Coordinates of C-alpha atoms in Angstrom, one line a residue:
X262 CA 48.7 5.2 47.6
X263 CA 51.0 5.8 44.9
X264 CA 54.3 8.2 46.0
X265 CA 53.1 7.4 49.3
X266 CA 50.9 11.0 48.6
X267 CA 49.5 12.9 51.3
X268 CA 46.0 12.4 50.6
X269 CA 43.6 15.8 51.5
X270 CA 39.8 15.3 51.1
X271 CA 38.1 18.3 49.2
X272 CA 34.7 19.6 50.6
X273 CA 32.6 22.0 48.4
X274 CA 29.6 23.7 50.4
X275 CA 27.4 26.0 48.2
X276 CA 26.7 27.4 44.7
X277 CA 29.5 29.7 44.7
X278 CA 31.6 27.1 46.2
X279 CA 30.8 24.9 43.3
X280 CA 32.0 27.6 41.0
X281 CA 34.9 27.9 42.4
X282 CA 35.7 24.1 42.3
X283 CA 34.4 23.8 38.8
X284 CA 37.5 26.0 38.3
X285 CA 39.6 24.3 40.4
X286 CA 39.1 20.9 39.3
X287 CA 39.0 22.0 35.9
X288 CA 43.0 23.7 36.1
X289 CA 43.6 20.6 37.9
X290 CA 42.9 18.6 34.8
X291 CA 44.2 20.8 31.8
X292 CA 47.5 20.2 33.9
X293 CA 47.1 16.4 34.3
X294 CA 45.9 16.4 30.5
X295 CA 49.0 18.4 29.6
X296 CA 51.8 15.9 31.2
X297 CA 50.3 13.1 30.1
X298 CA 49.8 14.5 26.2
X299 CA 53.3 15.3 26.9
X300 CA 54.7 11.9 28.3
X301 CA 56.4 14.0 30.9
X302 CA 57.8 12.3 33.9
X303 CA 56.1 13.4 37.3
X304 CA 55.6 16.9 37.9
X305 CA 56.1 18.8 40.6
X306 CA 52.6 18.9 42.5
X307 CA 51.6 15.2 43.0
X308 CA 48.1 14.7 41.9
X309 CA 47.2 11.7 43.9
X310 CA 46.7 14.2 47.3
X311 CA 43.7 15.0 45.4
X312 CA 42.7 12.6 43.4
X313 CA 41.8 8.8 44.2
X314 CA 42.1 5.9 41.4
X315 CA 38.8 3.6 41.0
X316 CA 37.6 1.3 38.7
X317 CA 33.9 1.2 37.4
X318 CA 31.5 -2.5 38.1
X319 CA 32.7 -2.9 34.3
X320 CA 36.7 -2.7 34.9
X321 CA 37.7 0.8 33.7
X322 CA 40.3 2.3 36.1
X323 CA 39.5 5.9 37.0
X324 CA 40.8 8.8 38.5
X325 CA 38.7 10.9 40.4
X326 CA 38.8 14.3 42.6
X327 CA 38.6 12.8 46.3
X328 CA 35.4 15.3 46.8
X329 CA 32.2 15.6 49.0
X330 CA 30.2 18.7 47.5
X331 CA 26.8 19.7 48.8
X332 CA 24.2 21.9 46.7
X333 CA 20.5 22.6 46.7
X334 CA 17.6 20.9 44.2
X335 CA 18.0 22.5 40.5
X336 CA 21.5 23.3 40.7
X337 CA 22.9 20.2 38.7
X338 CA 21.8 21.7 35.5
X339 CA 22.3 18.5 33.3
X340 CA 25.2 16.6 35.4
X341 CA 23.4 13.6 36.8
X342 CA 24.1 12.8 40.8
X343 CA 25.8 9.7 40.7
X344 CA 28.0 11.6 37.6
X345 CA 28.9 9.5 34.5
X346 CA 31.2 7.1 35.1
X347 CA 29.7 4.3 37.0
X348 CA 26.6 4.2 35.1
X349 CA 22.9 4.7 36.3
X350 CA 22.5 3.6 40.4
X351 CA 18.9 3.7 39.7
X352 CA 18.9 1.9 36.6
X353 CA 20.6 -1.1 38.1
X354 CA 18.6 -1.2 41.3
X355 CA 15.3 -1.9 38.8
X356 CA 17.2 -4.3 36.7
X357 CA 17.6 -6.1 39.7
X358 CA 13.8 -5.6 41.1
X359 CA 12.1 -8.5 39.7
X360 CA 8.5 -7.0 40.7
X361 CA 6.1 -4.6 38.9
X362 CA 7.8 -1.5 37.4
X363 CA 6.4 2.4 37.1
X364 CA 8.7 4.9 35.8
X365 CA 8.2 9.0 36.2
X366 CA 10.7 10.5 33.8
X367 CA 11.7 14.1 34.5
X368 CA 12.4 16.1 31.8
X369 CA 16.1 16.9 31.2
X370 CA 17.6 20.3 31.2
X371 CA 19.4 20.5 27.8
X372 CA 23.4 20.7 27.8
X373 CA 24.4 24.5 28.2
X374 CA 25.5 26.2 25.0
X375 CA 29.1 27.2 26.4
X376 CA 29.6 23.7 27.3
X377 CA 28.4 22.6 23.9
X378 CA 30.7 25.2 22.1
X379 CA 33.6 23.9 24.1
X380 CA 33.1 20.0 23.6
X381 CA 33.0 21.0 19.6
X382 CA 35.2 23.2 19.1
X383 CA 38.4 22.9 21.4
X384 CA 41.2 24.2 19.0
X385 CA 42.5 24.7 16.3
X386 CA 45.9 23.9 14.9
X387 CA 48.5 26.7 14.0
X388 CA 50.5 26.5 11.0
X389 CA 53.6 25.1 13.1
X390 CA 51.8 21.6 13.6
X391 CA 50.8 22.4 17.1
X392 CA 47.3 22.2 18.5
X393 CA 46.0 25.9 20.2
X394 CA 43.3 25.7 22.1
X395 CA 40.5 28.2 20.6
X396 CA 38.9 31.1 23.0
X397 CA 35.6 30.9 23.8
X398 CA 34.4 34.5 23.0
X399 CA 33.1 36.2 26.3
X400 CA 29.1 36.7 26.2
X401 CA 28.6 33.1 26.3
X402 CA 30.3 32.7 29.3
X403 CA 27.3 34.9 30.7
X404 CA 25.1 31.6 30.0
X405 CA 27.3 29.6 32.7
X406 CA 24.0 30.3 35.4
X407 CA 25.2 27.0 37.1
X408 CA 28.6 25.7 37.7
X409 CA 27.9 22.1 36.3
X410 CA 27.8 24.3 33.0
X411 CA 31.5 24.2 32.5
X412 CA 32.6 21.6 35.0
X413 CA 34.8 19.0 32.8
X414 CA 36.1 16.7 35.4
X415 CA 34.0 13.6 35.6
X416 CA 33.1 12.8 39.7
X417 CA 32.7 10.0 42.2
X418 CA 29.1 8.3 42.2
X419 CA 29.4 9.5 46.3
X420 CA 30.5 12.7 46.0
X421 CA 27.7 15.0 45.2
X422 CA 24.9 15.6 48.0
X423 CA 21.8 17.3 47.3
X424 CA 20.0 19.2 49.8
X425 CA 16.5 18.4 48.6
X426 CA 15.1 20.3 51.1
X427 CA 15.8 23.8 49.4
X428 CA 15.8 25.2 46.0
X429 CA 18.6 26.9 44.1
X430 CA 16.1 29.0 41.9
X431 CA 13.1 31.1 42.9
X432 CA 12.4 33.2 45.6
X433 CA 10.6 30.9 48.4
X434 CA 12.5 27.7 49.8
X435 CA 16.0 29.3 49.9
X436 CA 19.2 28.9 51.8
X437 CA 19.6 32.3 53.4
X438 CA 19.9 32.1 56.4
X439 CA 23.2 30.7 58.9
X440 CA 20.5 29.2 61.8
X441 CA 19.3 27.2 58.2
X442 CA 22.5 25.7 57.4
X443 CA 23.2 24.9 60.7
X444 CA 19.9 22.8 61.9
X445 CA 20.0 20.8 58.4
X446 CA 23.3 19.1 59.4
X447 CA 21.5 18.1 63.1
X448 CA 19.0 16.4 60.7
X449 CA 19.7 12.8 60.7
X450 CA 19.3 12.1 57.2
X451 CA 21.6 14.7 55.9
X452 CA 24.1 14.4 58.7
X453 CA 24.6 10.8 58.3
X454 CA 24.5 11.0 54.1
X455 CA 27.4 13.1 54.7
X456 CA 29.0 10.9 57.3
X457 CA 28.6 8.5 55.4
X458 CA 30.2 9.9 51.9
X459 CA 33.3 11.0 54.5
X460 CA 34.0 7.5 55.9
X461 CA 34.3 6.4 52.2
X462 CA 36.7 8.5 50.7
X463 CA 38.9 8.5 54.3
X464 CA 39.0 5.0 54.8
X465 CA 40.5 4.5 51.7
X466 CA 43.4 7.2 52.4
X467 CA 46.9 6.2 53.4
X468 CA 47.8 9.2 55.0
X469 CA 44.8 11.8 55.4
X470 CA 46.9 14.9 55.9
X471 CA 43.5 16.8 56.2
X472 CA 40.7 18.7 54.3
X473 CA 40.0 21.8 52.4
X474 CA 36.4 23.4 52.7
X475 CA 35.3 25.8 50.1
X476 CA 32.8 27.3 51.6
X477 CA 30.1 30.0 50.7
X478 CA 30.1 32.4 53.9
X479 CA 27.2 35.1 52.2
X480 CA 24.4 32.8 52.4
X481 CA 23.1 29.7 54.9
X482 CA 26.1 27.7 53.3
X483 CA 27.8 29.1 56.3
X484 CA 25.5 27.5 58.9
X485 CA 26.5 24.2 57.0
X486 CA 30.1 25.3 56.9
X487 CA 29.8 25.2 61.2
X488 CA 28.6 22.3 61.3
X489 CA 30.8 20.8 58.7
X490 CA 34.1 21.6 60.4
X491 CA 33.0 21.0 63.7
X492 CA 32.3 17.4 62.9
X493 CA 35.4 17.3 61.2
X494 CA 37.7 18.3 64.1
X495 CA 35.7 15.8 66.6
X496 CA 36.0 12.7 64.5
X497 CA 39.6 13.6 62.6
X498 CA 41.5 14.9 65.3
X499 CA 45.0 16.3 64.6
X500 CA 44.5 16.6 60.8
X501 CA 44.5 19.9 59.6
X502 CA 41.7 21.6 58.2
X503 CA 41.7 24.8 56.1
X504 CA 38.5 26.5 55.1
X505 CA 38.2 29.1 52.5
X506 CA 35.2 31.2 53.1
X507 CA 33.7 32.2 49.8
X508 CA 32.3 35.7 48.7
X509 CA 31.1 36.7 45.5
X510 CA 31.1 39.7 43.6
X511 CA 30.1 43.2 44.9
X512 CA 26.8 43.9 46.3
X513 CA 24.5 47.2 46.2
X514 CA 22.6 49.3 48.8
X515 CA 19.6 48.3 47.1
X516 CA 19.2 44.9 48.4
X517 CA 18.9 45.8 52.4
X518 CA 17.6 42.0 53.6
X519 CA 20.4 40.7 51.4
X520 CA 22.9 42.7 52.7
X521 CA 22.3 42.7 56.3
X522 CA 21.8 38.4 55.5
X523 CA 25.4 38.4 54.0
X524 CA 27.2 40.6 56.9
X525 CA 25.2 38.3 59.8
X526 CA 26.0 34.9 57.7
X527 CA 29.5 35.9 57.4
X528 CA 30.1 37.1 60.7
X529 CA 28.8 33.9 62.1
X530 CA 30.8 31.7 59.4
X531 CA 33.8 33.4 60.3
X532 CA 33.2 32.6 64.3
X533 CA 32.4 29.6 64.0
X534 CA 34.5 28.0 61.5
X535 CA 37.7 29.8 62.9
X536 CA 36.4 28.2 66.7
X537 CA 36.7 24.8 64.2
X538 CA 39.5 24.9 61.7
X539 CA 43.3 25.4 61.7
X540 CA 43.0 28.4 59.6
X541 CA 40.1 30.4 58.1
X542 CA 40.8 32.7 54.6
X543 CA 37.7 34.5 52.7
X544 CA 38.1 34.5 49.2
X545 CA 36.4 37.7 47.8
X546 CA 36.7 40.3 44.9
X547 CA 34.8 42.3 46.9
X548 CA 36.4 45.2 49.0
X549 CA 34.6 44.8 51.9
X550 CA 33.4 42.1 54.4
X551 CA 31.0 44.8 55.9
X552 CA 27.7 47.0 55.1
X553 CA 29.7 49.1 53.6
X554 CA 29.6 48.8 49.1
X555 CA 33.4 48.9 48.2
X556 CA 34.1 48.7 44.8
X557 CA 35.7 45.3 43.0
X558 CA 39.2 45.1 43.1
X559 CA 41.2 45.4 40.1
X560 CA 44.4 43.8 38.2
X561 CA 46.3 45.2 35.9
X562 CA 46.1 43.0 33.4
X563 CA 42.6 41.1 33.8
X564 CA 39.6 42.5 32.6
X565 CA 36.6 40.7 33.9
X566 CA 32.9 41.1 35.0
X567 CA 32.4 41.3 38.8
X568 CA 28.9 40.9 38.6
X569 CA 29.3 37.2 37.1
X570 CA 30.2 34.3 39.4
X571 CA 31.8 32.7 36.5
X572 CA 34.8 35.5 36.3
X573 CA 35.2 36.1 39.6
X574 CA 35.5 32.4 40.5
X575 CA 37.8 31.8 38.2
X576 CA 40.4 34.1 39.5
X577 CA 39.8 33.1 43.0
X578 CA 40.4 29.6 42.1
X579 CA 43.7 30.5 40.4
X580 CA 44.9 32.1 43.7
X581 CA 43.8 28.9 45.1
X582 CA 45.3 26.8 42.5
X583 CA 48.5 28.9 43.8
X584 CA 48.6 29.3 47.7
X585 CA 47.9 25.7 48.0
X586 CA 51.0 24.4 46.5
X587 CA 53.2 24.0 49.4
X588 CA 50.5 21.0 50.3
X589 CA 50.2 19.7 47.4
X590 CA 54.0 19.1 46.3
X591 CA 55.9 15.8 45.5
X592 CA 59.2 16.3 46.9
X593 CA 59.2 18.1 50.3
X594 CA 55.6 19.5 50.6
X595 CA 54.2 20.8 54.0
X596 CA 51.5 19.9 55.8
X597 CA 48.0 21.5 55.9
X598 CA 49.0 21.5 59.5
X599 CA 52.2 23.0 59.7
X600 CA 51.0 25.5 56.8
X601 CA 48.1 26.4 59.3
X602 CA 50.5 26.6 62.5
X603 CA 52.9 29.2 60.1
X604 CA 50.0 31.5 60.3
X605 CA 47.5 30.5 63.4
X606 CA 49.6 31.7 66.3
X607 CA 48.4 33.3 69.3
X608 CA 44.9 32.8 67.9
X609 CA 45.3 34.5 65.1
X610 CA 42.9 31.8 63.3
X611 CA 42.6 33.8 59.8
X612 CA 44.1 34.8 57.3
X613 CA 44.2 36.6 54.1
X614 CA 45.4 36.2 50.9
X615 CA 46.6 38.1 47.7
X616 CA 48.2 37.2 44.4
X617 CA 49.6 39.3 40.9
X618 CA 48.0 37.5 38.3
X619 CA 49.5 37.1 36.9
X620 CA 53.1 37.7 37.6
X621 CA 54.1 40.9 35.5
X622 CA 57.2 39.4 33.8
X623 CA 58.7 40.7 29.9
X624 CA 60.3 38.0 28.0
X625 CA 64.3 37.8 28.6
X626 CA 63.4 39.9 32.3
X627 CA 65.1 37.9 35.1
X628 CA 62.8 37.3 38.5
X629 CA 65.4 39.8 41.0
X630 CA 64.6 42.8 38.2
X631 CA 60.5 42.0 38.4
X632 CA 60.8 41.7 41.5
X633 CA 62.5 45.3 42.3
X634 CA 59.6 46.4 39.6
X635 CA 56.9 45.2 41.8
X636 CA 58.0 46.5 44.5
X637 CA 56.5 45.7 48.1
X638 CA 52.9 43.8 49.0
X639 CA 51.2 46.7 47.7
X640 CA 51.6 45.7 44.3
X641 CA 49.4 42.6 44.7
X642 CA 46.0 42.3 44.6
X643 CA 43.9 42.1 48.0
X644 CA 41.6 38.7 47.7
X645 CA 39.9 38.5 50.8
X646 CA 37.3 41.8 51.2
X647 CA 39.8 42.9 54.0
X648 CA 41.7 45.9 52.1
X649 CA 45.5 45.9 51.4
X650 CA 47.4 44.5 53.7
X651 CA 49.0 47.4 56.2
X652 CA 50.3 47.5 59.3
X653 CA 52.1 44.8 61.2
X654 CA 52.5 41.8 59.0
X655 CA 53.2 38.5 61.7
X656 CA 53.4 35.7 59.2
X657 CA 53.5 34.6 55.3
X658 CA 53.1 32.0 53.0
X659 CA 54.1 32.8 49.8
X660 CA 54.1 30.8 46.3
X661 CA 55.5 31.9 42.4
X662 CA 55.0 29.6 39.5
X663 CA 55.2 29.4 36.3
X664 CA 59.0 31.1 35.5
X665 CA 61.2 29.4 33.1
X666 CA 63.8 28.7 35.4
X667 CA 66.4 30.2 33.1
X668 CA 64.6 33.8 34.5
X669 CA 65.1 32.8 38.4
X670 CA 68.4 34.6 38.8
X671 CA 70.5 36.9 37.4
X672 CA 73.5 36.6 35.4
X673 CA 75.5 39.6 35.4
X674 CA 79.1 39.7 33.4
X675 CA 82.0 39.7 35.5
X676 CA 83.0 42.6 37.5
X677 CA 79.7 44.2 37.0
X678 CA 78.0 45.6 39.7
X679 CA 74.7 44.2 40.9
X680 CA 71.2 46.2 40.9
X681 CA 70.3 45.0 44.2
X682 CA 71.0 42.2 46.7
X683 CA 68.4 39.6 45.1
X684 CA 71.0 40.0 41.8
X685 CA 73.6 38.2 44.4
X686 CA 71.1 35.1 45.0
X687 CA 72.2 31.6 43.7
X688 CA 68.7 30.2 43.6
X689 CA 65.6 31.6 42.6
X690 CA 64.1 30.3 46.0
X691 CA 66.9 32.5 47.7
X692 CA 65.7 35.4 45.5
X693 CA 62.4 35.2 46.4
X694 CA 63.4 34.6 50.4
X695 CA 65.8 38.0 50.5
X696 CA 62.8 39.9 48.2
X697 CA 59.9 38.5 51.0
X698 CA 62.9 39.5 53.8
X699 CA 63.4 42.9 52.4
X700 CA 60.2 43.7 52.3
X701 CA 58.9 42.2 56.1
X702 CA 62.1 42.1 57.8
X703 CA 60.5 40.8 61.2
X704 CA 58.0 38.5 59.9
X705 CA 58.0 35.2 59.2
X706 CA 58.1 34.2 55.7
X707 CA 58.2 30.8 53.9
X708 CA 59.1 30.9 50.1
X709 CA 57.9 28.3 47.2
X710 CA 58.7 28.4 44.4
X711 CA 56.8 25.9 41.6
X712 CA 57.9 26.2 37.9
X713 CA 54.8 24.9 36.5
X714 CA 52.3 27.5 35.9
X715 CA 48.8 27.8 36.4
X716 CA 46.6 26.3 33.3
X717 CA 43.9 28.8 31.7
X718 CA 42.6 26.8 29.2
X719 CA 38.7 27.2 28.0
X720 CA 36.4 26.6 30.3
X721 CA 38.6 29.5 31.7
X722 CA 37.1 32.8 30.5
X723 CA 38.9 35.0 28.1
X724 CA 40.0 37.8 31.0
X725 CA 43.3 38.5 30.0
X726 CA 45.0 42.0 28.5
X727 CA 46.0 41.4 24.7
X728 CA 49.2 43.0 26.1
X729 CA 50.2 39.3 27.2
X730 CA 51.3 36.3 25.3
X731 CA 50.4 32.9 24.9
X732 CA 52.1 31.8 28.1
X733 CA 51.5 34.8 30.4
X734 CA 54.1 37.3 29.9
X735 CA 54.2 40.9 28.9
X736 CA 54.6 41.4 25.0
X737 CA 57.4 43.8 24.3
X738 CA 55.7 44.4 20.9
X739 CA 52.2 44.2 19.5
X740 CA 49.3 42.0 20.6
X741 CA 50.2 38.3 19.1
X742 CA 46.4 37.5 19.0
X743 CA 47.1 34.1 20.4
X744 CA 44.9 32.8 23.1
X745 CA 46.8 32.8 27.0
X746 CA 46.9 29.0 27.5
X747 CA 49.0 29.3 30.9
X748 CA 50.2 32.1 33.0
X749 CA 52.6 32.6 36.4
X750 CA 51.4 33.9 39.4
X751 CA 52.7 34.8 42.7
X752 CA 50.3 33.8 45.3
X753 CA 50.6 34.8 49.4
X754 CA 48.2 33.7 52.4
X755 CA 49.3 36.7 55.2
X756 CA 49.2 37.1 59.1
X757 CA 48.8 40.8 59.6
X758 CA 46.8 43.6 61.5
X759 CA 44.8 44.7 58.7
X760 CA 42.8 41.3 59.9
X761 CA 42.3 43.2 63.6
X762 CA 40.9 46.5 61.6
X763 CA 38.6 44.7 59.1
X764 CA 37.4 41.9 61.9
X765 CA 36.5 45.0 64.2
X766 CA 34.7 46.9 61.4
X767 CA 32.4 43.7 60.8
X768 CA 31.8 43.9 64.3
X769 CA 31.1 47.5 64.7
X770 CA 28.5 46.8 61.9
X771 CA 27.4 43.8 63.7
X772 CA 26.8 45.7 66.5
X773 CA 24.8 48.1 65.0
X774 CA 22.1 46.0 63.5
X775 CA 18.2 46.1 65.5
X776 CA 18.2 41.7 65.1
X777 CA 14.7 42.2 66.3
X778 CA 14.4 44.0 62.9
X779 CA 15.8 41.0 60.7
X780 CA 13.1 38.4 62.8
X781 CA 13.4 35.5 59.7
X782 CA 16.9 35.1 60.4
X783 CA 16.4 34.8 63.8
X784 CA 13.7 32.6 63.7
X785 CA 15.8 30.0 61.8
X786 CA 17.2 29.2 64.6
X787 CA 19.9 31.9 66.4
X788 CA 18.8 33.3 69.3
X789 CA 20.2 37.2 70.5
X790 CA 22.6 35.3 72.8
X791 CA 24.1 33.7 70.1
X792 CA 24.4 36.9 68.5
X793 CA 26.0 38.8 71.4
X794 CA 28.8 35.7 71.4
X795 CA 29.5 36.1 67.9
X796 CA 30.2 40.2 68.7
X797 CA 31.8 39.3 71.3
X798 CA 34.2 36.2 69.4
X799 CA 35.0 38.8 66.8
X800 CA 36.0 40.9 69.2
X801 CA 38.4 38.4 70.4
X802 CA 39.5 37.7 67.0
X803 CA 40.3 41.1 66.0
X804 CA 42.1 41.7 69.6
X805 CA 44.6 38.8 68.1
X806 CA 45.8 40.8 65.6
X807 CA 46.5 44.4 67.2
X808 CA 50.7 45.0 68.1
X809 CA 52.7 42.0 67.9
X810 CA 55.9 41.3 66.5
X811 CA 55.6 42.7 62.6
X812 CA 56.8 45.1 60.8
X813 CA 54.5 48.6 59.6
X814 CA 54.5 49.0 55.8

């Protein structure tokens, strides 16, 4: 493998998952795009951990996201199964059948209008000689109703699975349920399809450092999630494995079988896959992981649609994009293993995470006076349905990108005296190490600090303030009209007891609930033991988290 990378193998399980990859992969390759338009030398982030280069039966090299993803029937929209690259599996099986021939052709879905607007109309260019790329105006993101809508990344003949068994629309054959998700991967033909698609892309790795799960936790996505890491931890022992449980947007009172579906699905994902995984994070906008409506949470300088999986996935894959770099680095990453131990200690198995995005930074600002504007954690926006972060804080991961490095410190004249200690620092990794020290004196921090920023380029939705420029900082004048093509963020996965206070309330809630009431989920397979472990696992969980070593905002 090329850098000798430290290969991780993606899995995406569920619709919302898929959203939230779409995003992903699509960042992923505006970036790749960009240094190779650019004929930059090799960045920072070595794309070969998540990526694998192939060549097609007809001798093209390609370069591929090393992916498994699993979905239901109907959610491909019009992206074929065996994607576009290697040409049509079923095509050249009949060329090669020399016997009698019938064909049943399904109708195709037509090409969605967002993805047709993008692959016409990409940019435009500005009077400088310089290509812009051209927003994508905002209601026809609302036609994105599947995630192969907007997903520009061409994929690996074996990396999409479809669960054929259940159906994406409509209200009868659905996923809903965890005891679902987990029975289809004790089926043998799904089990060993995705056996099967595992051994490919591992066998081929040099050094599997491990895998990230995207995984939806509301639905029976969670069930497969179980499964999914469990037979990951038996047959790939010692490599790490980080699953991000996946929420989307809010939810109303309105819907009680949904709602009671999403709290038991997500209180069994988070048992389960925490039982199975070096470290656990939900992903959500939402502000709670309970029965409990909490409204969205905000940022100061987005403006987006919770109700529409398309925003909302976005952003969570930009915080993804973020608090994954220390993996994903060339020159002296971390492991998905050591990442996990930084936060997993004394069972404390998940995890939240938060971000500012993006980074509130004015033009000619250096990073120690932002910082001292943000002031401390409370500043940053909550990701994972667990509140903000109060209490004892135990251990942190944090990540900034995207500051021109001339910003990272401060250069004060001569004999002038300095602001604050973070005006003292040498480095722009030593300011953001005393800021993250200042803050949590007794916890355990570990600073990154990346200089490229996070892509935004359409398929990206147009969520940002017009009080920010082309590159993600705050205009000190008036709206430029120029599209945000990139922006910095400042990313943090956190060890802290406001895990102990939200696990508890989902098991309070838990607790409360008449399963004899809710007899469909139970009849898809969990029984009330299985529910009285899960109470009683979360109860464990949260335990982890009370007192400790931390310090109380």
């Amino acid at each position: 493998m090329a850098g000798g990378a430290r290969e991780v193998l993606t899995l995406q399980l569920g619709h919302f998952a898929g959203f939230v990859g779409a995003h992903w992969w699509n960042q992923q390759d505006a970036a790749l795009c960009d240094a190779a338009d650019a004929g930059e030398p090799p960045g920072e982030l070595c794309p070969d951990v998540l990526y694998r280069a192939g060549r097609t039966p007809s001798g093209q090299d390609t370069y591929t996201p090393r992916l498994v993803l699993m979905d239901l029937k109907g959610s491909l929209s019009s992206l074929k199964q065996e994607g576009g690259l290697y040409g049509d599996r079923q095509l050249d099986a009949a060329i090669a059948w020399q016997g009698k021939l019938t064909t049943h052709k399904e109708e195709l879905c037509p090409p969605n209008p967002y993805l047709q607007d993008l692959l016409s109309a990409e940019g435009v260019l500005s009077s400088d000689g310089t290509w812009r790329v051209k927003s994508i105006p905002n209601g026809k993101e609302s036609s994105s109703r599947v995630w192969s809508d907007f997903l520009r990344v061409h994929l690996h003949p074996r990396s999409i699975c479809m669960i054929q068994k259940y159906n994406h629309d409509g209200e009868a054959g659905r996923l809903e349920a965890f005891g679902q998700g987990e029975s289809l991967l004790k089926e043998p033909r799904y089990l060993e399809e995705l056996e099967d698609r595992l051994h490919f892309f591992v066998e081929e790795c040099d050094y599997l450092q491990g895998f990230q799960i995207l995984c939806d936790l509301h639905d029976g996505f969670s069930g497969v999630g179980a499964k999914a890491t469990e037979l990951l931890r038996d047959e790939y022992s010692g490599r790490g494995i980080i699953t991000w449980g996946l929420l989307p947007g809010p939810y109303s009172l309105g819907e009680p079988q949904k709602n009671i579906y999403r709290l038991l699905n997500t209180a069994f994902g988070l048992v389960h896959m925490s039982a199975h995984s070096s470290l656990v994070c939900p992903l959500s906008l939402g502000g709670s992981l309970g029965l409990r409506p909490e409204p969205p949470v905000t940022f100061p300088h987005l403006r987006y649609d919770a109700t529409l999986p398309f925003h909302c996935a976005a952003i969570l894959a930009t915080a993804l994009d973020t608090v994954t770099v220390p993996y994903r680095r060339r020159s002296s990453p971390v492991s998905m293993v050591h990442l996990a131990d930084t936060l997993n200690s004394s069972g404390k198995k998940v995890a939240t995470a938060a971000a500012a995005i993006p980074f509130p930074l004015v033009p000619g600002q250096c990073l120690p006076d932002a910082l001292a504007q943000l002031g401390g954690a409370a500043a940053w926006t909550p990701l994972s349905a667990c509140g903000r972060p109060s209490g004892a804080r135990f251990a942190q991961s944090v990540v900034l990108r995207g500051l021109d490095k001339a910003c990272l410190t401060s250069r004060p004249a001569p004999g002038t005296r300095l602001p604050s200690p973070l005006h003292a620092c040498d480095t722009g990794e030593d300011v953001l190490a005393q800021y993250l020290q200042q803050q949590q004196p007794r916890a355990r921090s570990s600073a990154h600090l990346l200089l490229a920023p996070c892509k935004v380029v359409p398929p990206y939705p147009c969520l940002f303030s017009p009080s920010l420029g082309r590159h993600g900082l705050l205009l000190d004048g008036p709206p430029s009209g120029a599209a945000v093509e990139s922006i910095p963020v400042l990313g943090a996965l956190c060890s802290s007891s406001t895990l102990g206070r939200a696990l508890g309330d989902l098991a309070r809630d838990l607790g409360k609930l008449d399963v004899r009431r809710w007899a469909s989920f139970m009849d898809a397979g969990v029984e009330q033991g299985d529910v009285e472990e899960a109470l009683q696992e979360l109860g464990s969980l949260a335990q982890c988290y009370q007192g400790g070593d931390g310090l109380a905002d």
